[in-house]
XYZ file of C-alpha atoms in Angstrom:
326
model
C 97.845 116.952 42.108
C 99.357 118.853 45.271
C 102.396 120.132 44.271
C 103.784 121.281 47.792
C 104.806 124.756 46.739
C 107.279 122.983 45.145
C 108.599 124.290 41.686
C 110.421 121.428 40.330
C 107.183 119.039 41.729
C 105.138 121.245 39.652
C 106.556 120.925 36.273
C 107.081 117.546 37.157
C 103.320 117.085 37.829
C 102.370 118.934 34.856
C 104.331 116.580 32.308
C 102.652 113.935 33.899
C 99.124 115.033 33.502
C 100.199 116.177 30.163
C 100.867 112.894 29.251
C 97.898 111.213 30.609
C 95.033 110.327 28.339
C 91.839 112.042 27.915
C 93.452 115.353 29.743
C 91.964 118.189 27.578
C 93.995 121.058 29.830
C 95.160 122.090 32.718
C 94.211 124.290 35.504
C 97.194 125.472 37.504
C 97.656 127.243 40.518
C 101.248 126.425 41.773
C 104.793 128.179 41.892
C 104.139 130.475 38.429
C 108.028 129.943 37.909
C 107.117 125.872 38.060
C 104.797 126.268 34.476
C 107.225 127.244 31.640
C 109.364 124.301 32.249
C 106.349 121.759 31.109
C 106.049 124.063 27.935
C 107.177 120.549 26.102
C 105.090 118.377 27.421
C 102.082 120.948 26.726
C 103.562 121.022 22.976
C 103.367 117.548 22.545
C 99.737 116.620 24.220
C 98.600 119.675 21.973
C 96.519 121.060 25.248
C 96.558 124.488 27.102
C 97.923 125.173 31.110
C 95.756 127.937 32.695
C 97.615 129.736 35.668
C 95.553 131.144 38.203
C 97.629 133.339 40.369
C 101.424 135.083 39.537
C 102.302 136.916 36.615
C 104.031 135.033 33.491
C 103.009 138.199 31.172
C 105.152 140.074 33.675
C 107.709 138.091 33.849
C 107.987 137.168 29.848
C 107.697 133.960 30.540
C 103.920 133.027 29.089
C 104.769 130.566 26.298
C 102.675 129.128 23.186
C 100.315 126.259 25.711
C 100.227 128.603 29.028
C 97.490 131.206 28.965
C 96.796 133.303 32.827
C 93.480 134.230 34.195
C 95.365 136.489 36.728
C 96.105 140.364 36.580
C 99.434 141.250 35.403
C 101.341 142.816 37.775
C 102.061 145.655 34.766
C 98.578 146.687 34.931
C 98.755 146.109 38.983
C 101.640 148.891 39.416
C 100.233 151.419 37.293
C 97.074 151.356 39.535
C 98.899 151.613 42.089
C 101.493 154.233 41.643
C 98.503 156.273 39.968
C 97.075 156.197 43.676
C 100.101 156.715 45.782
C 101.084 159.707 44.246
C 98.742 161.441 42.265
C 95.486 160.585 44.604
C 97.498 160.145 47.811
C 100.266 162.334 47.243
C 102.885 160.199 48.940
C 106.110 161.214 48.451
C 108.515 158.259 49.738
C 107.295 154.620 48.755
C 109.006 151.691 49.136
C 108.332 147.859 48.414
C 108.113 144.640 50.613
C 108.075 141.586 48.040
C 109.082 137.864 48.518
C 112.190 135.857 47.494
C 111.532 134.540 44.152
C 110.456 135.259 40.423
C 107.154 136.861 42.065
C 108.966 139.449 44.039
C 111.156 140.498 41.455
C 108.520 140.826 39.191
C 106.797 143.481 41.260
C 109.091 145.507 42.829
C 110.733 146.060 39.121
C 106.949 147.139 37.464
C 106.304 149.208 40.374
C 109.872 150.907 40.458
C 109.166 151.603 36.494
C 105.214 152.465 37.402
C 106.574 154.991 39.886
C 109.490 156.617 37.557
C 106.666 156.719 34.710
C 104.621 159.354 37.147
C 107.821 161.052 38.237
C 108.187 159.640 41.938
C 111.257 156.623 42.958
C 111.177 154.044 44.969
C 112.911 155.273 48.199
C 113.507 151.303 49.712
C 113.072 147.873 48.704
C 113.119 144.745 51.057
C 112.503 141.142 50.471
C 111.623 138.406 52.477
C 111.584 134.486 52.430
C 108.019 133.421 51.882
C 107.780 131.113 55.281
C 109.624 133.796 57.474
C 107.875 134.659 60.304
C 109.468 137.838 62.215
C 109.551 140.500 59.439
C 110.471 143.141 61.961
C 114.026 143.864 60.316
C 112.509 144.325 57.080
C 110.021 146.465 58.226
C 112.441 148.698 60.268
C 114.573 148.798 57.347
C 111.560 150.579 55.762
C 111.123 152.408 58.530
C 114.495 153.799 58.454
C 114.069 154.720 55.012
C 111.248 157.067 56.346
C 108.403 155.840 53.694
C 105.128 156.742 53.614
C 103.444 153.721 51.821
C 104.394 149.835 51.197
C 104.053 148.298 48.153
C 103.525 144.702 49.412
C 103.524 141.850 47.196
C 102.601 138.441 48.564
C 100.494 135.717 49.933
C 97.716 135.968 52.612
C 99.584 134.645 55.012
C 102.222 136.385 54.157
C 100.082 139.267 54.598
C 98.678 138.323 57.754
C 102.257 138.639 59.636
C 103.019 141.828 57.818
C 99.799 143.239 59.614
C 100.895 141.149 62.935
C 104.909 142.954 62.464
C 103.255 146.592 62.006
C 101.064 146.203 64.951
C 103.635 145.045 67.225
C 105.501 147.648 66.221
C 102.262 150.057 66.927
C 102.515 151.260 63.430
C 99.014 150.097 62.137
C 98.009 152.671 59.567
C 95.465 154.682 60.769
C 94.760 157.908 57.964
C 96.873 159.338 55.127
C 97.148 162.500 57.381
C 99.513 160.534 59.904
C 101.180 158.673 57.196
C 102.645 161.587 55.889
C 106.475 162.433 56.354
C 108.217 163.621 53.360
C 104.471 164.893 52.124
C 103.960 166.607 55.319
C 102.591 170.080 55.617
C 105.706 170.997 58.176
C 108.931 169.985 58.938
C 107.223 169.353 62.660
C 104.894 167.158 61.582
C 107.143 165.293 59.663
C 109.768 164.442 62.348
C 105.860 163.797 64.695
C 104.710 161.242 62.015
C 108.054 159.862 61.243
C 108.109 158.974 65.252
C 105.462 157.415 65.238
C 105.384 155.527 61.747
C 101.951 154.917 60.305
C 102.332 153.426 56.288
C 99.758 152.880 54.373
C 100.145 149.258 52.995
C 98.965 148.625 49.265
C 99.627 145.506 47.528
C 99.420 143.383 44.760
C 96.051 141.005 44.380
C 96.838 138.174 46.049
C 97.171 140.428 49.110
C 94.008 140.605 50.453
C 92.279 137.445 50.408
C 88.522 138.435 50.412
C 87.440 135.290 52.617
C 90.190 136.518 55.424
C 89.683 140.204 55.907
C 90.868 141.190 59.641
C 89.437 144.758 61.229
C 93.215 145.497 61.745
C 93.386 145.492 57.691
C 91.826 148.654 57.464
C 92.634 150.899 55.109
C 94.712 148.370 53.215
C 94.480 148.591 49.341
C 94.941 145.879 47.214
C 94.727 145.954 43.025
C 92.420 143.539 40.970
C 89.680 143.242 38.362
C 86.005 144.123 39.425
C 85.299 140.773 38.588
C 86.591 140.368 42.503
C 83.237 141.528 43.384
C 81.181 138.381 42.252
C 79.764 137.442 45.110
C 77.853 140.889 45.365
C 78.070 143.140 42.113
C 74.639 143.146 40.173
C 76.461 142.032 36.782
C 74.875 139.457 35.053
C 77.310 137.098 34.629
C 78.407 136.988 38.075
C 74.782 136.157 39.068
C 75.055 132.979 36.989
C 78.499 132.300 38.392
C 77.219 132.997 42.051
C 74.157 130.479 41.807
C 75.834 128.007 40.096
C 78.837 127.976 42.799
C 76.067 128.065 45.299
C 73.975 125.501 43.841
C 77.446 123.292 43.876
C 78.998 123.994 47.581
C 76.257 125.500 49.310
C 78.198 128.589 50.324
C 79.643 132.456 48.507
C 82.614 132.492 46.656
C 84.514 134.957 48.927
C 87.993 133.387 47.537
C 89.435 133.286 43.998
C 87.255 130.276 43.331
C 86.136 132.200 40.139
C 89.540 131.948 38.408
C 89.670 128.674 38.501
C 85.996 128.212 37.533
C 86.833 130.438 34.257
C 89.721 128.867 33.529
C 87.788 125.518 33.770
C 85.012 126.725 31.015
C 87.907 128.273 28.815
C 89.207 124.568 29.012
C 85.606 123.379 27.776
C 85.222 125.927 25.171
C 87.937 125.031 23.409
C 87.590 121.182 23.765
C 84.013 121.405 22.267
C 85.516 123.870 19.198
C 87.925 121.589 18.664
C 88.442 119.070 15.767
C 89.406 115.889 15.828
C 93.545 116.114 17.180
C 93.656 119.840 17.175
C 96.309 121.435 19.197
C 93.418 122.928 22.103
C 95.672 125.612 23.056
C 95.566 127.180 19.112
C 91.795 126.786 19.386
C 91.693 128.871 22.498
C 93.823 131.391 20.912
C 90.421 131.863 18.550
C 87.996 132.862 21.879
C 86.564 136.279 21.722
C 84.548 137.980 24.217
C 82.917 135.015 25.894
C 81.241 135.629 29.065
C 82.528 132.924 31.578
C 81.449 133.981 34.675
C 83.498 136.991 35.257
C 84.309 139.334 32.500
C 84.558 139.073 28.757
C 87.850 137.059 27.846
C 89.275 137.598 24.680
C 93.029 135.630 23.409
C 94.989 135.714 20.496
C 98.205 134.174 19.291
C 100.164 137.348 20.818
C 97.422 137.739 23.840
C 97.188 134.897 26.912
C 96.180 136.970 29.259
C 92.514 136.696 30.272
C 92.514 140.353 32.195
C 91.772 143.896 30.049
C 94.258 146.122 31.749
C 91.048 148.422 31.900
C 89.435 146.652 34.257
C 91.766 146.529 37.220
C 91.084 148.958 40.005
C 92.004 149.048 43.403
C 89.547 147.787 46.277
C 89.965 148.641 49.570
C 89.077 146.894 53.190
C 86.670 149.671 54.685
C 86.733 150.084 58.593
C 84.750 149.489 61.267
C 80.917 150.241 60.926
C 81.422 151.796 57.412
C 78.474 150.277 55.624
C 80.303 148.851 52.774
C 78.503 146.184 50.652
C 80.640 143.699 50.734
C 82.815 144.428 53.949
């Protein structure tokens, strides 16, 4: 079902495949906001809803049938501000996030990340999610003399954030010439603040791993290791990697694994299952399976897929660096 980007088309959708016989759960990866809403529908068909990307835990709005395979942006923020100002040093941050329950989400846990480690959020700005020109937000920022963006957002979304800062020749280039209010002098302050250079770090869905651009560089982005499937020498990926070979002749350089997990977590519980057994309660019982990523483990309090401890932050290496899996 193609639910447009539509909220009320996806909890619409939902209810109907709820409904439907033989439907054991479903894999979702529309508008997050769009899946509460079918919480009744889930109830009644007794099956799970599996969202791949947002942040429900976030946003205390996971209910008793929706479970997420995604990172919470909780965990996300606290990776984050860790690196802005305690490996970084940064002293002014500020946030670009979309419109929307998304946005919100983030640019509240990173404000509260931030305060946690003693540093504020100098600036936030929003934009629509099909905007094109992001210039005014971006000078907004720039006005507000930050060091670092905390983006949260799509790929495309992405892509004309990195299209706005190069127009505006303020590509990031080092944390040296992103410094302002970290600066060593008051000289090169007012010399970097000319010439704006931020650092741009963002949420996962930033980066999409099949559509890395050179002018990227330097970009950070927080996720689980498990990102690194198509090259990290962990056994389970390796079975994930030749199966999704085996099945579409190519790597999974997307989020194809999330959707493959939540798929087998959708299995598992349909074979543990007995006869008319509410499948989401059964899932609720899985402990440390292995299915294809990391070990997922839920409970009745616990629908998130993701141990905090295994997000990190990745970042897109430049030019000629030799990275693995540049």
């Amino acid at each position: 079902r193609d639910d447009r980007g539509d909220r009320a088309r996806a909890t619409r959708l939902v209810r109907e495949l709820a409904s439907a016989d033989r439907i054991v759960g479903i894999v979702y990866a529309g508008p997050a906001e769009g899946l509460p809403g079918a919480e009744g529908a889930l109830t009644r068909a007794g099956i799970p809803a599996i969202v791949c990307y947002g942040d429900l835990y976030g946003a205390r709005l996971l209910t008793p049938h929706v479970f997420q395979a995604s990172p919470s942006y909780v965990w996300e923020a606290r990776r984050i501000a860790s690196y802005l100002l305690r490996d970084r040093r940064y002293v002014r941050v500020g946030a670009l996030v979309r419109d929307g329950m998304p946005g919100r989400v983030a640019a509240t846990q990173i404000r509260r990340a931030l305060r946690e480690r003693g540093g504020r959020l100098a600036s936030v700005q929003t934009y629509p999610e099909d905007q094109e020109d992001l210039r005014g937000r971006l000078l907004a920022l720039k006005r507000a003399r930050v060091e670092a963006i905390a983006v949260e957002g799509s790929p495309p979304g992405a892509a004309r954030i990195m299209a706005g800062l190069r127009r505006m020749h303020a590509t990031y280039r080092s944390t040296a010439m992103a410094r302002i209010a970290s600066a060593q002098s008051r000289a090169q302050a007012r010399r970097h603040a000319r010439r704006w250079r931020p650092q741009v770090v963002g949420f996962d869905l930033l980066i999409a791993p099949n559509a890395v651009r050179a002018r990227m560089a330097g970009s950070v982005a927080s996720d689980t290791y498990a990102r690194g499937a198509h090259y990290l020498p962990v056994p389970s990926f390796r079975r994930f990697l030749t199966a999704f070979r085996g099945w579409w002749d190519s790597a999974p350089l997307g989020w194809e694994r999330r959707a493959y997990e939540a798929v087998r977590m959708i299995g598992w519980a349909a074979r543990q299952a007995r006869e008319g057994e509410d499948l989401a309660l059964v899932l609720e019982g899985m402990r440390g399976e292995r299915l294809g990523g990391l070990d997922v483990t839920f409970g009745p309090d616990d629908h998130t897929s993701v141990d905090q401890t295994t997000v990190g932050l990745w970042v897109v290496p430049r030019r000629g660096a030799g990275a693995a899996e540049a």
